[in-house]
C-alpha cells in the first residue's frame, strides 16, 4: 500500500510538468499572408526603385530645429499617444493570460472536519477528526491546439496594439509638422498684409493730394474707394491674428501643454523637398501602420477560426479534484509518509449534443475572418489611393511655382503702371485699386502654394509609413 502511495505522487507531478511539453498536436494550418496584387497601386507611377522617403528617420526628414523640438515634446507628452501605450499594456496582459492557459492551475487547499454521533441517551458517541492539506491542480491538455490558437490570436492583437501606437505616432508627427507650417504661413501672410496696409494708407494720402490738386480723374469717390480698400485689408489683419492664436493653442494641446506661444522659425527659411520617392506599393505592407493593423486583425481572426475548428475534437483534462498532499485524523506526525495522499482525476470529453453551437461558432469565426480579409484588402486600396492623391496634388501644386512668380511680377508692374497713368491722367482710380488687390492676392497665394507643397510632402511621408518608428 505504501508503495502505491509513493508511485501516485510521481504520476501526478509528471502529468503536471511533462504534459505541457507534449500538448498541442497542431493538426491545423498556419497563417499565410493572402496573395494581393500590389502592382499599379500607385496611379501613374511605375517606378521599380524601392527607395522611399518613408525610410528616412523623421529627425532627418525635417530640418527645422524648432519643429524637431516640438515633435520630440509631443512624443513625450501627447495624450492620444499615451492612451495608445496603455492599450499595449492591456493587450500584453491579455496575451499573458492566454499563454497561462497552457499550464495547470495550481492552488493550495486545506480542510479540517469533525464528525460526532450520539447514542439514544443523548450521550456523545463516535468522534472523528479529518485534516487535509495539499496542492490541487486542474488543467486541460491542449492536444488539438485550441488554446494555442487562442493565444496566437491574442499575440496578433498584441502586435496590433503596437501598430496602433505607431499609427498614432506617425499621425501626430504629421499633424505637428503641418500645423507648424500653417502657423509659419499665417505669420508670413500677416506680415504681407501689414505691409500692404501701410502702402494703402500712403495711397489714400496720395489720392487726397491728387484730388486737392484738381486732378479731373480723381474725385471724392476715388479717395473713399481707396480708403475702403485699405480698411478692408486692415480688417483681415485681425482675422489672421486670431487664426495664429488658435493655431498656437492647437499645437500646444498636441504637445500636451497648456495653450500658449509656440517658438518658431520664419516661413521663408523653409525649403520644399526636391524629389519625393515613393518606392513600390508592396512596401506599404511592411511600413504603413493601418495596413499592418488590418493584416494583424485578419491573422487574429484566422487563429480564432482554427480554434473554433479545434473545439470539435475531444478534450483531455486534469479535473479540479486532482491533488497531492497529506490527510490524517489529527496534526500529530501530520507530514509523515504514512499520511501522504495523491489523487489524480482525468477526463476525456467529446462534444456530442452541443455540436450545433460549435458549428454556429465556426460559421461566425469564418464570417469574421472573411470580413477581416475584405477590410485588409480595402485598407491597402485606400492606402494606394491616398498616396496617389497626395503625389498628384503635390506635383500639380509644384507646377504653379513658375506661373505664380510670373503673376507676382505682372501684378506688381500693373500697380506701378496704373499709378503712373493715374498721375498722367490716362487711367482712373478703379484701375489702380484693382491692380493693388490683384497684387496682394498673388502674394498671399504664393504663400499658400508653398504651404501646400510643404504639407503635401509631410502627408506623403506619413502615407508611405514614415515616422511610425
XYZ file of C-alpha atoms in Angstrom:
469
model
C 0.000 0.000 0.000
C 2.812 2.429 0.858
C 4.464 1.522 -2.425
C 1.386 2.665 -4.349
C 1.351 5.882 -2.338
C 4.903 6.581 -3.463
C 4.017 5.980 -7.122
C 0.925 8.203 -7.249
C 2.736 11.470 -6.472
C 5.263 10.723 -9.169
C 2.460 10.210 -11.696
C 0.739 13.387 -10.558
C 3.862 15.548 -10.756
C 4.797 14.000 -14.088
C 1.432 14.913 -15.584
C 1.719 18.475 -14.314
C 5.271 19.059 -15.529
C 5.605 16.909 -18.634
C 2.236 17.246 -20.373
C 2.680 20.921 -21.295
C 5.598 19.917 -23.452
C 3.560 17.172 -25.110
C 0.464 19.256 -25.765
C -0.811 20.693 -28.998
C -0.603 18.168 -31.792
C -1.191 21.059 -34.211
C -3.469 19.408 -36.747
C -4.385 22.843 -38.127
C -2.733 25.007 -40.776
C -0.549 28.040 -40.175
C -1.315 31.613 -41.184
C -0.026 32.819 -44.532
C -0.490 36.299 -45.949
C -3.098 36.220 -48.732
C -1.848 36.906 -52.227
C -2.625 40.515 -53.097
C -1.684 42.227 -56.342
C 0.006 45.490 -55.381
C 1.210 46.386 -58.867
C -0.118 49.713 -60.183
C -1.465 50.529 -56.725
C 0.026 53.989 -57.226
C -1.694 55.610 -60.177
C 0.601 56.850 -62.961
C 3.610 55.597 -61.043
C 5.577 52.683 -62.458
C 8.845 53.094 -60.612
C 10.653 49.916 -59.663
C 13.061 51.637 -57.291
C 12.451 50.602 -53.690
C 13.939 53.841 -52.351
C 11.271 55.670 -50.372
C 11.194 58.749 -48.174
C 9.495 56.576 -45.544
C 12.924 55.049 -44.826
C 14.225 58.435 -43.684
C 14.050 58.900 -39.889
C 11.792 61.798 -39.038
C 14.652 63.683 -37.352
C 16.383 63.732 -40.737
C 13.287 64.298 -42.860
C 12.587 67.547 -41.006
C 15.379 70.114 -40.845
C 13.823 72.915 -38.774
C 15.289 72.683 -35.261
C 12.228 74.307 -33.689
C 9.945 71.772 -35.378
C 12.127 68.850 -34.304
C 11.964 70.061 -30.716
C 8.178 70.355 -30.865
C 7.838 66.830 -32.254
C 10.064 65.433 -29.515
C 7.920 67.168 -26.914
C 4.748 65.823 -28.487
C 6.061 62.259 -28.496
C 6.706 62.546 -24.767
C 3.504 64.216 -23.623
C 0.731 63.813 -26.212
C -2.400 62.368 -24.595
C -3.503 60.216 -27.554
C -0.085 58.593 -27.743
C -0.097 57.894 -24.010
C -3.517 56.247 -24.320
C -2.152 54.077 -27.145
C 0.691 52.956 -24.875
C -1.814 51.879 -22.214
C -3.523 49.845 -24.927
C -0.259 47.971 -25.444
C -0.145 47.107 -21.747
C -3.728 45.855 -21.859
C -3.011 43.710 -24.912
C 0.105 42.321 -23.232
C -1.923 41.368 -20.152
C -4.492 39.580 -22.329
C -1.678 37.739 -24.098
C -0.123 36.618 -20.807
C -3.497 35.335 -19.594
C -3.957 33.382 -22.812
C -0.496 31.848 -22.511
C -1.166 30.967 -18.876
C -3.904 28.596 -20.049
C -1.160 26.277 -21.332
C -0.194 25.412 -17.779
C -2.057 23.811 -14.876
C -3.964 25.870 -12.374
C -2.299 25.025 -9.052
C -3.674 26.038 -5.669
C -3.057 25.284 -2.011
C -6.048 23.639 -0.373
C -6.767 22.611 3.203
C -9.713 21.286 5.157
C -10.480 20.401 8.782
C -13.656 18.451 9.592
C -15.171 16.871 12.671
C -17.967 14.328 12.843
C -19.669 13.108 16.041
C -22.518 10.695 16.717
C -24.606 10.117 19.852
C -26.496 7.158 21.261
C -30.167 7.026 22.270
C -29.396 8.522 25.689
C -28.018 11.681 24.056
C -24.549 10.881 25.231
C -21.571 11.558 22.961
C -20.746 8.604 20.836
C -18.311 8.241 17.959
C -15.956 11.216 17.396
C -13.919 11.549 14.146
C -11.493 14.277 13.001
C -10.135 14.670 9.476
C -7.380 17.095 8.440
C -6.364 17.523 4.778
C -3.639 19.785 3.338
C -2.218 19.660 -0.163
C -1.785 21.102 -3.627
C -4.701 20.842 -6.055
C -4.401 21.223 -9.809
C -6.640 21.401 -12.833
C -5.521 21.531 -16.424
C -6.665 20.986 -19.979
C -4.270 19.219 -22.306
C -4.150 21.334 -25.487
C -3.987 18.259 -27.673
C -5.533 19.850 -30.780
C -4.147 23.354 -30.450
C -7.332 25.197 -29.456
C -5.698 27.057 -26.580
C -2.600 27.639 -28.658
C -4.682 29.226 -31.417
C -6.454 31.460 -28.945
C -3.079 32.584 -27.613
C -1.866 33.213 -31.168
C -4.914 35.387 -31.716
C -4.073 37.375 -28.596
C -0.491 37.691 -29.814
C -1.724 39.153 -33.103
C -3.839 41.637 -31.163
C -0.803 42.471 -29.039
C 1.189 43.263 -32.172
C -1.810 45.191 -33.450
C -1.712 47.404 -30.361
C 1.888 48.269 -31.242
C 0.813 49.102 -34.793
C -1.944 51.318 -33.437
C 0.602 53.124 -31.303
C 2.809 53.564 -34.392
C -0.211 54.873 -36.309
C -0.860 57.470 -33.624
C 2.812 58.441 -33.622
C 3.059 58.897 -37.397
C -0.191 60.879 -37.426
C 0.998 63.004 -34.506
C 4.297 63.825 -36.196
C 2.493 64.754 -39.414
C -0.110 66.850 -37.587
C 2.513 68.758 -35.620
C 4.524 69.422 -38.781
C 1.580 70.514 -40.946
C 0.218 72.709 -38.155
C 3.663 74.222 -37.641
C 3.958 75.068 -41.333
C 0.440 76.527 -41.265
C 1.483 78.732 -38.359
C 4.531 79.967 -40.265
C 2.386 80.635 -43.334
C -0.037 82.675 -41.245
C 2.904 84.683 -39.915
C 4.021 85.361 -43.469
C 0.551 86.338 -44.634
C 0.196 88.642 -41.636
C 3.470 90.343 -42.498
C 2.466 90.777 -46.157
C -0.935 92.125 -45.187
C 0.524 94.530 -42.634
C 2.991 95.879 -45.194
C 0.195 96.176 -47.750
C -1.953 98.180 -45.325
C 0.941 100.612 -44.845
C 1.192 101.081 -48.623
C -2.562 101.502 -48.984
C -2.555 104.179 -46.295
C 0.002 106.094 -48.363
C -2.209 105.582 -51.414
C -5.114 107.212 -49.594
C -2.908 110.199 -48.834
C -1.808 110.307 -52.470
C -5.412 110.206 -53.682
C -6.331 113.058 -51.348
C -3.374 115.103 -52.580
C -4.295 114.492 -56.221
C -7.896 115.471 -55.538
C -6.782 118.663 -53.813
C -4.505 119.368 -56.776
C -7.549 119.310 -59.053
C -6.899 116.079 -60.990
C -10.013 115.508 -63.093
C -9.857 111.686 -62.824
C -9.536 111.761 -59.021
C -12.579 112.811 -57.065
C -14.051 112.266 -53.613
C -15.311 108.829 -54.664
C -11.784 107.824 -55.616
C -10.494 108.864 -52.204
C -13.200 106.934 -50.343
C -12.813 103.833 -52.530
C -9.107 103.871 -51.794
C -9.812 104.267 -48.088
C -12.360 101.406 -48.166
C -9.794 99.057 -49.724
C -7.276 99.997 -47.048
C -9.771 99.404 -44.238
C -10.940 96.074 -45.653
C -7.346 94.897 -45.884
C -6.705 96.140 -42.359
C -9.650 94.116 -41.039
C -8.067 90.918 -42.376
C -5.145 91.521 -40.016
C -7.382 90.802 -37.044
C -8.601 87.584 -38.654
C -5.021 86.481 -39.249
C -4.027 87.299 -35.673
C -6.959 85.248 -34.396
C -6.014 82.322 -36.651
C -2.419 82.491 -35.404
C -3.538 82.403 -31.789
C -5.839 79.425 -32.430
C -3.107 77.546 -34.285
C -0.671 78.113 -31.418
C -3.238 76.775 -28.972
C -3.938 73.719 -31.138
C -0.241 72.883 -31.375
C 0.166 73.368 -27.620
C -2.578 70.825 -26.896
C -0.978 68.338 -29.313
C 2.216 68.740 -27.315
C 0.377 68.009 -24.085
C 0.881 71.510 -22.723
C -1.417 74.374 -21.836
C -2.342 76.813 -24.629
C 0.470 79.277 -25.188
C 3.027 80.722 -27.568
C 4.999 78.480 -29.924
C 8.652 79.147 -30.705
C 9.178 79.019 -34.436
C 11.276 79.972 -37.417
C 10.393 82.183 -40.380
C 8.346 80.819 -43.261
C 10.918 81.949 -45.801
C 13.546 79.631 -44.265
C 11.508 76.518 -45.069
C 12.632 74.543 -48.110
C 10.421 72.350 -50.256
C 11.756 68.813 -50.904
C 13.037 68.375 -54.428
C 12.048 64.780 -55.179
C 9.668 62.654 -53.160
C 10.433 58.978 -53.758
C 7.560 56.590 -53.077
C 9.240 53.214 -53.532
C 6.998 50.319 -54.571
C 3.440 49.713 -53.301
C 4.339 46.362 -51.731
C 6.356 48.253 -49.112
C 3.110 49.541 -47.617
C 2.500 46.030 -46.244
C 5.539 46.318 -44.017
C 5.563 50.042 -43.302
C 2.134 51.613 -43.090
C 0.654 51.076 -39.598
C -3.014 50.922 -40.594
C -2.261 48.289 -43.249
C -0.265 46.282 -40.704
C -3.142 46.661 -38.244
C -5.641 45.332 -40.766
C -3.487 42.300 -41.544
C -2.980 41.530 -37.857
C -6.737 41.699 -37.404
C -7.029 39.158 -40.223
C -4.385 36.995 -38.572
C -6.245 37.124 -35.255
C -9.488 36.108 -36.967
C -7.670 33.277 -38.759
C -6.389 31.873 -35.463
C -9.847 32.091 -33.877
C -11.307 30.178 -36.826
C -8.781 27.412 -36.233
C -9.586 27.462 -32.521
C -13.272 27.032 -33.374
C -12.403 24.050 -35.574
C -10.336 22.500 -32.788
C -13.360 22.680 -30.476
C -14.885 19.721 -32.352
C -12.140 17.390 -31.118
C -12.142 15.614 -27.719
C -10.653 17.480 -24.778
C -8.389 15.813 -22.230
C -8.490 17.361 -18.774
C -6.994 17.015 -15.345
C -10.006 17.736 -13.174
C -10.163 20.043 -10.170
C -10.305 17.142 -7.714
C -6.722 16.129 -8.511
C -4.330 16.842 -5.681
C -1.256 15.741 -3.778
C -0.862 16.323 -0.059
C -1.433 14.847 3.385
C -4.531 13.575 5.159
C -4.786 12.425 8.806
C -7.108 12.348 11.786
C -5.036 14.947 13.619
C -1.948 17.148 13.493
C 0.351 14.697 15.289
C 3.013 13.496 12.791
C 0.832 15.057 10.100
C 3.586 15.294 7.476
C 4.755 11.707 7.806
C 4.866 9.481 4.726
C 2.012 7.364 6.096
C -0.343 10.339 5.696
C 0.650 11.080 2.090
C -2.319 11.473 -0.250
C -2.351 11.612 -4.045
C -5.457 11.783 -6.175
C -5.464 12.118 -9.966
C -8.766 12.590 -11.779
C -8.610 12.801 -15.546
C -11.298 13.175 -18.151
C -11.906 12.773 -21.869
C -14.773 14.819 -23.266
C -16.115 14.520 -26.802
C -18.680 17.162 -27.856
C -21.924 15.484 -28.968
C -25.060 17.402 -28.115
C -23.515 20.879 -28.444
C -22.160 20.400 -31.952
C -24.846 22.748 -33.239
C -23.423 25.509 -31.099
C -19.900 24.623 -32.166
C -20.923 24.763 -35.828
C -22.504 28.141 -35.226
C -19.336 29.405 -33.565
C -17.294 28.155 -36.504
C -19.562 29.890 -39.026
C -19.280 33.123 -37.067
C -15.490 32.819 -36.917
C -15.266 32.166 -40.664
C -17.518 35.138 -41.416
C -15.391 37.363 -39.195
C -12.260 36.115 -40.933
C -13.780 36.870 -44.332
C -14.754 40.362 -43.161
C -11.209 40.919 -41.867
C -9.796 39.856 -45.246
C -12.070 42.290 -47.079
C -11.094 45.068 -44.669
C -7.404 44.269 -45.147
C -7.662 44.476 -48.931
C -9.727 47.649 -48.760
C -7.274 49.266 -46.337
C -4.463 48.583 -48.780
C -6.503 50.009 -51.661
C -7.269 53.153 -49.691
C -3.596 53.491 -48.813
C -2.743 53.339 -52.507
C -5.424 55.913 -53.240
C -4.102 58.256 -50.566
C -0.540 58.038 -51.859
C -1.731 58.590 -55.443
C -3.868 61.593 -54.491
C -1.169 63.273 -52.421
C 1.543 62.659 -55.009
C -0.541 64.116 -57.844
C -1.628 67.082 -55.713
C 1.981 67.795 -54.803
C 3.075 67.641 -58.433
C 0.196 69.887 -59.517
C 0.983 72.400 -56.798
C 4.664 72.432 -57.765
C 3.699 73.343 -61.336
C 2.189 76.572 -60.018
C 5.529 77.926 -58.827
C 6.846 79.385 -62.074
C 3.413 80.630 -63.128
C 2.867 82.229 -59.735
C 6.175 84.064 -59.958
C 5.176 85.472 -63.337
C 1.828 86.523 -61.876
C 3.501 88.353 -58.993
C 5.847 90.192 -61.342
C 2.967 91.145 -63.639
C 0.667 92.356 -60.870
C 3.462 94.387 -59.279
C 4.199 96.064 -62.593
C 0.480 96.656 -63.108
C 0.343 98.565 -59.827
C 3.300 100.714 -60.831
C 1.992 101.395 -64.342
C -1.556 102.255 -63.294
C -0.276 104.682 -60.668
C 1.873 106.414 -63.275
C -1.055 106.513 -65.692
C -3.320 107.890 -62.972
C -0.937 110.751 -62.305
C -0.670 111.341 -66.052
C -4.452 111.465 -66.281
C -4.666 108.404 -68.543
C -6.179 105.939 -66.009
C -8.919 106.107 -63.401
C -8.741 105.209 -59.737
C -10.630 101.893 -60.134
C -7.801 100.520 -62.262
C -5.345 101.343 -59.506
C -7.493 99.694 -56.845
C -7.940 96.569 -58.956
C -4.203 96.316 -59.586
C -3.435 96.654 -55.875
C -5.983 93.963 -54.972
C -4.537 91.601 -57.581
C -1.007 92.123 -56.315
C -1.963 91.397 -52.701
C -3.900 88.301 -53.771
C -0.932 86.992 -55.781
C 1.425 87.446 -52.830
C -0.897 85.620 -50.438
C -1.435 82.855 -52.999
C 2.308 82.359 -53.284
C 2.432 81.693 -49.545
C -0.494 79.265 -49.858
C 1.253 77.421 -52.706
C 4.397 76.908 -50.660
C 2.353 75.821 -47.659
C 0.510 73.291 -49.829
C 3.747 71.750 -51.032
C 5.220 71.578 -47.545
C 2.080 69.905 -46.218
C 1.799 67.522 -49.166
C 5.393 66.393 -48.595
C 4.622 65.716 -44.916
C 1.378 63.894 -45.716
C 3.108 61.763 -48.346
C 5.792 60.886 -45.807
C 3.063 59.751 -43.404
C 1.040 57.955 -46.100
C 4.078 55.866 -47.025
C 4.592 54.869 -43.390
C 7.227 57.418 -42.439
C 7.575 58.440 -38.809
C 5.961 55.271 -37.492
C 9.065 54.014 -35.720
